[in-house]
Each structure stands twice: as structure tokens, then as C-alpha cells.
Tab-separated table of N, CA, C and O in Angstrom:
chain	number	residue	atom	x	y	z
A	143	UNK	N	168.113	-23.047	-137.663
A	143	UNK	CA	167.592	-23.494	-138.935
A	143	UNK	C	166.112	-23.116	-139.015
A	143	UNK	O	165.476	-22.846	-137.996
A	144	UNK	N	165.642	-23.101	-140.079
A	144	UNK	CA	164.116	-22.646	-140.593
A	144	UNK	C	163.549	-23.275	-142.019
A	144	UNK	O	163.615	-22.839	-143.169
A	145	UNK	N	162.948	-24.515	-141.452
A	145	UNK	CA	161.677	-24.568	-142.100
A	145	UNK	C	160.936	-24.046	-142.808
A	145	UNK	O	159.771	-24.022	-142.411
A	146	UNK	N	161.222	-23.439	-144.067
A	146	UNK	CA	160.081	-22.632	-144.752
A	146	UNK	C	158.450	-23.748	-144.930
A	146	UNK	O	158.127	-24.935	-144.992
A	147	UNK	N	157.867	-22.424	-144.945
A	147	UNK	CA	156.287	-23.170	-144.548
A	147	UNK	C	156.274	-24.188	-146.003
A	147	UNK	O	155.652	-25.244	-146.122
A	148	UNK	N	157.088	-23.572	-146.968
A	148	UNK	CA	156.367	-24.863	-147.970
A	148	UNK	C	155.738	-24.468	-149.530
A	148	UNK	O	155.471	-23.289	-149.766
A	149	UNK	N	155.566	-25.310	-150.360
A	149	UNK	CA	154.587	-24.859	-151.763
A	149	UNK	C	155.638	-24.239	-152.452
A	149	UNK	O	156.843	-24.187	-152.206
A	150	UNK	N	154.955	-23.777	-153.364
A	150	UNK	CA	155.341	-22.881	-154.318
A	150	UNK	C	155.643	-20.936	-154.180
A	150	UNK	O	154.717	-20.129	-154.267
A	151	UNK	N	157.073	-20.548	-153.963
A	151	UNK	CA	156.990	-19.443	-153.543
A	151	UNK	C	157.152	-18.514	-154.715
A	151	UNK	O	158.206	-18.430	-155.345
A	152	UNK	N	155.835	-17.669	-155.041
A	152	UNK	CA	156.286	-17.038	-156.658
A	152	UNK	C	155.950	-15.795	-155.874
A	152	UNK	O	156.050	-15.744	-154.648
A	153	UNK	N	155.376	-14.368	-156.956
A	153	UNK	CA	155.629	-13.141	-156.535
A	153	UNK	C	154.175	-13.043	-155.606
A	153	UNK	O	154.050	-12.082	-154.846
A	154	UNK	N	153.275	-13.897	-155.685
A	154	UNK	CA	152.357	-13.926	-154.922
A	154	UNK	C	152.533	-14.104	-153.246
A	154	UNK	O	151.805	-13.771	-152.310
A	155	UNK	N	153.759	-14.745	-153.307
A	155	UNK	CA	153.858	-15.131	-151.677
A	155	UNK	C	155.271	-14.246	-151.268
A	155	UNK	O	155.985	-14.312	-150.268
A	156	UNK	N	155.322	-13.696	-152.054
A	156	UNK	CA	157.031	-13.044	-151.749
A	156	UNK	C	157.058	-12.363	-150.484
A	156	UNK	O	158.113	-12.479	-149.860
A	157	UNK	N	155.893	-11.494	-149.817
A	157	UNK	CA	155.739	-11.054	-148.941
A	157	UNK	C	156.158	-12.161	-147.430
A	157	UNK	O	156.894	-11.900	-146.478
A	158	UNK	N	155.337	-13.439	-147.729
A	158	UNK	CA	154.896	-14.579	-146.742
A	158	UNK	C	156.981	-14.904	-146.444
A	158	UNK	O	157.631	-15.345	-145.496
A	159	UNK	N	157.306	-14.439	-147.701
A	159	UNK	CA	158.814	-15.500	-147.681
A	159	UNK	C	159.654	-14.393	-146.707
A	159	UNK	O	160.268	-14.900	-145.769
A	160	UNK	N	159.700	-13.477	-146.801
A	160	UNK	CA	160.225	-11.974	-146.675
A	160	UNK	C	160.103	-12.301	-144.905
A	160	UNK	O	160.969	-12.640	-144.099
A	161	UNK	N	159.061	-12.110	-144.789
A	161	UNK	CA	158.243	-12.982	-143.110
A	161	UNK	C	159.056	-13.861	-142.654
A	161	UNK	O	159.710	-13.601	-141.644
A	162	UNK	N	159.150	-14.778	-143.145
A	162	UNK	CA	159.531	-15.857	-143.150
A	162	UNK	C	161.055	-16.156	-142.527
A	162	UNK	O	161.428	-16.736	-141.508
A	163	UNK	N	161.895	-15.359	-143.830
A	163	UNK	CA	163.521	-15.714	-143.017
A	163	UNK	C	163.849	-14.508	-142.305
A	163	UNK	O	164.792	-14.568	-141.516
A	164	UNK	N	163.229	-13.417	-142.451
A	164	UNK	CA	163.181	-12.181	-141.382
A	164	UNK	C	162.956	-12.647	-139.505
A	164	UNK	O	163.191	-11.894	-138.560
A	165	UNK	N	162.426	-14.146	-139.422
A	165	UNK	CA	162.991	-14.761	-138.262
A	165	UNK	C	164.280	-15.418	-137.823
A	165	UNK	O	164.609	-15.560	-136.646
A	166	UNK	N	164.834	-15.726	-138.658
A	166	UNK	CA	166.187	-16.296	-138.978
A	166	UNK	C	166.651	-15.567	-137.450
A	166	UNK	O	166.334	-14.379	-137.495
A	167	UNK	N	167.289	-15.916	-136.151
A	167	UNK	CA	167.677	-15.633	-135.477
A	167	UNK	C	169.671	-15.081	-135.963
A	167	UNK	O	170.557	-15.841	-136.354
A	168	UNK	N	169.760	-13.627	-135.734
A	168	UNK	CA	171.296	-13.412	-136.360
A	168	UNK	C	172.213	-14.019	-135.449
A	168	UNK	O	173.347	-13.580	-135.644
A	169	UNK	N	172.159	-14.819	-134.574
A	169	UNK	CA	173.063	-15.177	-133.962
A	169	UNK	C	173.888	-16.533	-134.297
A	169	UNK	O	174.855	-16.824	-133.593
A	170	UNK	N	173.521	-17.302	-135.306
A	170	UNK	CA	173.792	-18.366	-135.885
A	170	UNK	C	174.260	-18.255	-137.520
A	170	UNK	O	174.407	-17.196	-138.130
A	171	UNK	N	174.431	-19.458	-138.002
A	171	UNK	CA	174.322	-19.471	-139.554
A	171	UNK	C	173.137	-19.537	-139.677
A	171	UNK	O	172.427	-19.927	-138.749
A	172	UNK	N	172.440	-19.009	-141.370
A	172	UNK	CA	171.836	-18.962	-141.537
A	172	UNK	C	171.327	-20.358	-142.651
A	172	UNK	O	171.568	-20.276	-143.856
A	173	UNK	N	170.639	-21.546	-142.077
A	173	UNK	CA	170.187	-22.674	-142.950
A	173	UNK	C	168.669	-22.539	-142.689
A	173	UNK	O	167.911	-22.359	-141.736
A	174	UNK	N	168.602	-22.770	-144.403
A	174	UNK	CA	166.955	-22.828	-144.494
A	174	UNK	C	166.748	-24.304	-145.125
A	174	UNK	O	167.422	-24.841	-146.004
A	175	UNK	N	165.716	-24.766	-144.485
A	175	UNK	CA	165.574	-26.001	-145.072
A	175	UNK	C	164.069	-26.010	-145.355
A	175	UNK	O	163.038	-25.831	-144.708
A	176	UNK	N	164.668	-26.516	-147.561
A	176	UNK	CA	163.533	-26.538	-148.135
A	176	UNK	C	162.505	-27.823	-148.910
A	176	UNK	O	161.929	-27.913	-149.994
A	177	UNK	N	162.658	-28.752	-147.640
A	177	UNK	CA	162.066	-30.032	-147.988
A	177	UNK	C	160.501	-30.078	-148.228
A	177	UNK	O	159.928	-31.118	-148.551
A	178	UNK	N	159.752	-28.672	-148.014
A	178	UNK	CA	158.618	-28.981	-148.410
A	178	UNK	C	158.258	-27.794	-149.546
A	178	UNK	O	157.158	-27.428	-149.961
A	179	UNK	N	159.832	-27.260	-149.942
A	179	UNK	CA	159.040	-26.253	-150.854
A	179	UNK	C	159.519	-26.826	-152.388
A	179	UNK	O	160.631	-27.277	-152.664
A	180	UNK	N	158.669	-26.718	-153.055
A	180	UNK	CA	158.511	-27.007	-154.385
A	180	UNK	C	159.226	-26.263	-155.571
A	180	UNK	O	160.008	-26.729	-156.400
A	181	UNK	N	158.674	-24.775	-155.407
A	181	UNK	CA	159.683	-24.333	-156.197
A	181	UNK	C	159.420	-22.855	-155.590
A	181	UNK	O	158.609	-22.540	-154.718
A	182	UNK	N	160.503	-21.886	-156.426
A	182	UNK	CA	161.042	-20.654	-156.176
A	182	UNK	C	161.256	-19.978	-156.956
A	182	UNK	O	162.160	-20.115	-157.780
A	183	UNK	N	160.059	-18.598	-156.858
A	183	UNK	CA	160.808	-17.973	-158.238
A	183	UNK	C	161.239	-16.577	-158.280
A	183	UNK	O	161.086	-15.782	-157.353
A	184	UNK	N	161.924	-16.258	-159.688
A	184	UNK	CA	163.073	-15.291	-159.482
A	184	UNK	C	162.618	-14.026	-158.858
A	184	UNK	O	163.394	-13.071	-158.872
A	185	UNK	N	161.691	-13.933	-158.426
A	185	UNK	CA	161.000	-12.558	-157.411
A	185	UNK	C	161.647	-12.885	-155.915
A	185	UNK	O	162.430	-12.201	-155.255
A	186	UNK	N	160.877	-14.533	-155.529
A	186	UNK	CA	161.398	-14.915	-154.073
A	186	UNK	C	163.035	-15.134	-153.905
A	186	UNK	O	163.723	-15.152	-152.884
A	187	UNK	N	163.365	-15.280	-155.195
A	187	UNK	CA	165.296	-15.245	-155.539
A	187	UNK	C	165.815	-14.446	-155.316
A	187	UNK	O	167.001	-14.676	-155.080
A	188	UNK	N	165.406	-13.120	-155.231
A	188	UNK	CA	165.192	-11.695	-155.063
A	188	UNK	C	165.380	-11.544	-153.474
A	188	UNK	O	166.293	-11.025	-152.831
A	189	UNK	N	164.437	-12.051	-153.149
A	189	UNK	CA	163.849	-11.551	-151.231
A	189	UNK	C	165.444	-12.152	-150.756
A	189	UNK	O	166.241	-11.417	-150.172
A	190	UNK	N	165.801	-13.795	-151.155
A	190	UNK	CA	166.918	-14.202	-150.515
A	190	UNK	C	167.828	-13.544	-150.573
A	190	UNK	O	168.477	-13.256	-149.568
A	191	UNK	N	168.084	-13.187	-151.596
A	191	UNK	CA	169.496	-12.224	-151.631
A	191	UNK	C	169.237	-10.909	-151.031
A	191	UNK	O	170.253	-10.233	-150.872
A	192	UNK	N	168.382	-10.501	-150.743
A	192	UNK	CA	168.196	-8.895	-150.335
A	192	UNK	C	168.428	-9.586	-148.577
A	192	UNK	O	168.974	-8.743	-147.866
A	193	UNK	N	168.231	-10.408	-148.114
A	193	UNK	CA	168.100	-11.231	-146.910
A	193	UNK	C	169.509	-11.352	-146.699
A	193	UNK	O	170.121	-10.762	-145.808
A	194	UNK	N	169.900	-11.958	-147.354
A	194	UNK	CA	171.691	-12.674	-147.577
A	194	UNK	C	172.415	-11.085	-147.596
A	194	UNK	O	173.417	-11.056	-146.881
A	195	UNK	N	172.185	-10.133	-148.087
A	195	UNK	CA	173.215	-8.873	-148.322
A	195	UNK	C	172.585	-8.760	-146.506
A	195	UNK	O	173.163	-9.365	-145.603
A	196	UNK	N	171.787	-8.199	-146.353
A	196	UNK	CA	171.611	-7.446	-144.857
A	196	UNK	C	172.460	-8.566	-143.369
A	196	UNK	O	173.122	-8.381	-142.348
A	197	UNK	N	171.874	-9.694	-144.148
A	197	UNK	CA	172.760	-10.500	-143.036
A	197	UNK	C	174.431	-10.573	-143.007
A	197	UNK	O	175.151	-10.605	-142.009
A	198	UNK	N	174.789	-10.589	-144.299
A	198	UNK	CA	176.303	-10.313	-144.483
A	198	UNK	C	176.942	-9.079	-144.001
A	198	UNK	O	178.120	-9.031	-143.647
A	199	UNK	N	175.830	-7.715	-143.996
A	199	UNK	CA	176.452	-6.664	-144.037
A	199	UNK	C	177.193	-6.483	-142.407
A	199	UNK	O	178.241	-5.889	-142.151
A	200	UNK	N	176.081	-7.350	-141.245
A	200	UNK	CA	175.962	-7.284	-140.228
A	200	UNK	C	176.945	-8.642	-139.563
A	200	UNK	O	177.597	-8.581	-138.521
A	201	UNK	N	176.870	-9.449	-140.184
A	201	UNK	CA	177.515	-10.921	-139.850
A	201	UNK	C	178.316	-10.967	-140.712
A	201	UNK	O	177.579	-11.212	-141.667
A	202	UNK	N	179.726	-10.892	-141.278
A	202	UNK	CA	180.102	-11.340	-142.361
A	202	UNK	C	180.797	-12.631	-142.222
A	202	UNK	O	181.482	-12.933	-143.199
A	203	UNK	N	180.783	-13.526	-141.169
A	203	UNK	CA	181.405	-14.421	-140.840
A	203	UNK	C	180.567	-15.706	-141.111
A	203	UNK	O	181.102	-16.810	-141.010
A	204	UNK	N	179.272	-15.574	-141.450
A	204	UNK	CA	177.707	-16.459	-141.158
A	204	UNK	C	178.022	-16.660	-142.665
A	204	UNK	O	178.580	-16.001	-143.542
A	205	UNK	N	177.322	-18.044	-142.557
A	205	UNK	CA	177.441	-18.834	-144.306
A	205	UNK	C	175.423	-19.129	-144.081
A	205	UNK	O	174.553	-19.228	-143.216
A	206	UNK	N	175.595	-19.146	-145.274
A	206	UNK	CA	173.774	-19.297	-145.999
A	206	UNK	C	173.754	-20.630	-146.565
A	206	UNK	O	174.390	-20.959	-147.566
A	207	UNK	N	172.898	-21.487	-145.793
A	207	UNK	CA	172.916	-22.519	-146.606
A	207	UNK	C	171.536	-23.110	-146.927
A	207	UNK	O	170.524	-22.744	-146.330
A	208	UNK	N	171.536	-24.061	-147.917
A	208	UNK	CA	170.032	-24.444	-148.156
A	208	UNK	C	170.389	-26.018	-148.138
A	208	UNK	O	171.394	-26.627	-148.504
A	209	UNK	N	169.103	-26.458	-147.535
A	209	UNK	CA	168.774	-27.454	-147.058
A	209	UNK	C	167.710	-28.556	-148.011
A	209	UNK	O	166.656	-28.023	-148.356
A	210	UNK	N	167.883	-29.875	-148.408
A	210	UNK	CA	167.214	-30.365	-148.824
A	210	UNK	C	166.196	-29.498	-149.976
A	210	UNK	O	165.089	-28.996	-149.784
A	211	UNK	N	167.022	-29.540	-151.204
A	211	UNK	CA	166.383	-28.756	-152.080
A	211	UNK	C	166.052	-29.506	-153.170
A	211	UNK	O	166.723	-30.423	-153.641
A	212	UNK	N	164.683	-28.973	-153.679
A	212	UNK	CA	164.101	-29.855	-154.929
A	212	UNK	C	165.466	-29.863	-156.214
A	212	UNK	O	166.456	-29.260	-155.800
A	213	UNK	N	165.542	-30.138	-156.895
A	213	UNK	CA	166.081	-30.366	-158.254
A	213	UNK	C	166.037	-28.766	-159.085
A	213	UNK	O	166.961	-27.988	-159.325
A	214	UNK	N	165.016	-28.700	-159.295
A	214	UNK	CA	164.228	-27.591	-159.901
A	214	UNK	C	164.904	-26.106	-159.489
A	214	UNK	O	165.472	-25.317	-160.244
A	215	UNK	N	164.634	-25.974	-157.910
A	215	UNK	CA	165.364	-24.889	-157.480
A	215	UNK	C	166.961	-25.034	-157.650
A	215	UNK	O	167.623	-23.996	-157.650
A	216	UNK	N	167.462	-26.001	-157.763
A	216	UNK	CA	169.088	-26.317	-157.401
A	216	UNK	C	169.596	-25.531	-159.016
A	216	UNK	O	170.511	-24.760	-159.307
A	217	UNK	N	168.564	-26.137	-159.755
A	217	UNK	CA	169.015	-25.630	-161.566
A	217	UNK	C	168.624	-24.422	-161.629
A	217	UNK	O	169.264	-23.609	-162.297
A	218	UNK	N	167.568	-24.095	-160.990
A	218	UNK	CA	167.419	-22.329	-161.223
A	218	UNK	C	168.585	-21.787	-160.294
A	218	UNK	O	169.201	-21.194	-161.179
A	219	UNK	N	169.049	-21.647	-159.579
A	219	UNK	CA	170.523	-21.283	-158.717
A	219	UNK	C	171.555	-21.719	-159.707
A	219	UNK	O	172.435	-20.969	-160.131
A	220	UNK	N	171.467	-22.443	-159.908
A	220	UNK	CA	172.856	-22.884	-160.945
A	220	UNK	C	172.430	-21.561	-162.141
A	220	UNK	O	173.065	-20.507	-162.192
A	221	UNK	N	171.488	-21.817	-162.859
A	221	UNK	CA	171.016	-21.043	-164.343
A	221	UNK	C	171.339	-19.510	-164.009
A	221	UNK	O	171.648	-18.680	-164.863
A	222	UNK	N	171.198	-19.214	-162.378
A	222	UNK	CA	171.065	-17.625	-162.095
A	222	UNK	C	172.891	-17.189	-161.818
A	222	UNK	O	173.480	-16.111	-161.902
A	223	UNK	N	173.331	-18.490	-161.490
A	223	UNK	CA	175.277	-18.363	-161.378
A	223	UNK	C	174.914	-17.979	-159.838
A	223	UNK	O	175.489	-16.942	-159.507
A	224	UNK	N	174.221	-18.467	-158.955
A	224	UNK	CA	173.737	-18.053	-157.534
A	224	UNK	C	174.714	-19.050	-157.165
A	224	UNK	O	175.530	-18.306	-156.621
A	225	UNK	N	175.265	-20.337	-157.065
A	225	UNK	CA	175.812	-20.940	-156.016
A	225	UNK	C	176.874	-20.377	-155.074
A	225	UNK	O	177.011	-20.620	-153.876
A	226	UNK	N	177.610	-19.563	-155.869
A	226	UNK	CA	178.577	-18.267	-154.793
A	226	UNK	C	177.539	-17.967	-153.646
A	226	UNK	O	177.825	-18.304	-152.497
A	227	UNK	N	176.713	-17.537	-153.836
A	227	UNK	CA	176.056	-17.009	-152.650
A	227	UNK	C	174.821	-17.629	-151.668
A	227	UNK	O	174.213	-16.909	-150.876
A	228	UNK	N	174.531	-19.144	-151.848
A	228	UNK	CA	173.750	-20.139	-151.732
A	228	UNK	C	174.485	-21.492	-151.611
A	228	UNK	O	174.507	-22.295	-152.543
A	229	UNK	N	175.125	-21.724	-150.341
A	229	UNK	CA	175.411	-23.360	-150.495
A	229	UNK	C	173.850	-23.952	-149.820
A	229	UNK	O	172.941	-23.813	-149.001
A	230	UNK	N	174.549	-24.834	-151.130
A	230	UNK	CA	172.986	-26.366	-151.321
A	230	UNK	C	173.947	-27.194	-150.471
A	230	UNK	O	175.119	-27.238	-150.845
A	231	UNK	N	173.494	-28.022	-149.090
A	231	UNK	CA	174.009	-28.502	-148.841
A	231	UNK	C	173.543	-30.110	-149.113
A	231	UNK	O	174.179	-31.163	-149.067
A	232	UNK	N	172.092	-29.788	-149.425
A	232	UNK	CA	171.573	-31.466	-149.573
A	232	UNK	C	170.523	-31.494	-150.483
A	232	UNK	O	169.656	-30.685	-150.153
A	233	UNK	N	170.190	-32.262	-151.758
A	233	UNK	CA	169.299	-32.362	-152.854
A	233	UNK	C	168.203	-33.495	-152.138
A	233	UNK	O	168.322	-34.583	-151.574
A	234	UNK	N	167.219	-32.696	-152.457
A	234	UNK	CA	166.050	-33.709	-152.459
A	234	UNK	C	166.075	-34.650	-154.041
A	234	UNK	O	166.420	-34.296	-155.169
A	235	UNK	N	165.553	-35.950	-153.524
A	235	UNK	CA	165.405	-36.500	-155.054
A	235	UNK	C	163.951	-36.440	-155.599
A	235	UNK	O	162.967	-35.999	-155.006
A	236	UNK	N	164.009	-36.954	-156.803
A	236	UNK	CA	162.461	-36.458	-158.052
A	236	UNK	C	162.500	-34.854	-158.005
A	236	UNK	O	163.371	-34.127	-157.526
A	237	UNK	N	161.357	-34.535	-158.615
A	237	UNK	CA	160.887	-33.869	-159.413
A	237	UNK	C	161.778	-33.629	-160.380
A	237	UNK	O	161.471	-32.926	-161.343
């Protein structure tokens, strides 16, 4: 599992995010848990799935899941028709 560092990930940090689950060890599933990130946008929506295809291409047996997710991101995944390729396994509450 991985901890993203957190905040707000827009096209400014897309690089930092890219970094980020590019540690994802391939030997496991892949869960990211996003209890300190705020929100996500459709650039860093971008990095995941370009993340999610390379890991599938190589693992196709590994499930992607997200962890403790704001509200906000859960409706932008829903709005994008992403849940096929993103299980939410746990909602943060507020915002």
C-alpha cells in the first residue's frame, strides 16, 4: 500500500504523483491510500490510468484500489465512468 504524500494533486504536481505510484512495488495489489489527499484532477486522473494500463499490461491478475477517499474525488471517478477501473474501497467523510 502507498500513502500518497497528500494536498491537492492538479497538473502542477502531476509529475510529484507520477513519482509517487511509480514506487508501488509490482509484486502485490496495487492500493493507494488517499486519506490525506484532498482532491485530484483530470491531468493526475490521467497519470493513474497510464499507471493502471502499464501495471495491468504486466500483472493482469493485480486489482487497483483506492483507499479512504474524499467525497469529491469518489464523484469525479463516478462523473469520469472510472469505477471499472478504480475500486474505492473506503470513503472518507465531509468535504
Amino acid at each position: 500500500m502507498l500513502k500518497l504524500q497528500g494536498g491537492d494533486y492538479d497538473v502542477g504536481r502531476k509529475d510529484d504523483l507520477r513519482a509517487e505510484v511509480a514506487g508501488i512495488p509490482s509484486s502485490e495489489d496495487i492500493v493507494l491510500d488517499l486519506s490525506t489527499t484532498n482532491s485530484v484532477d483530470c491531468s493526475c486522473i490521467g497519470v493513474l490510468i497510464a499507471q493502471l494500463r502499464a501495471w495491468r499490461a504486466k500483472f493482469p491478475d493485480r486489482t487497483f484500489r483506492l483507499q479512504n477517499v474524499a467525497p469529491g474525488i469518489a464523484r469525479m471517478i463516478a462523473l469520469l465512468n472510472l469505477e471499472r477501473l478504480f475500486l474505492i474501497e473506503s470513503l472518507r467523510s465531509g468535504q
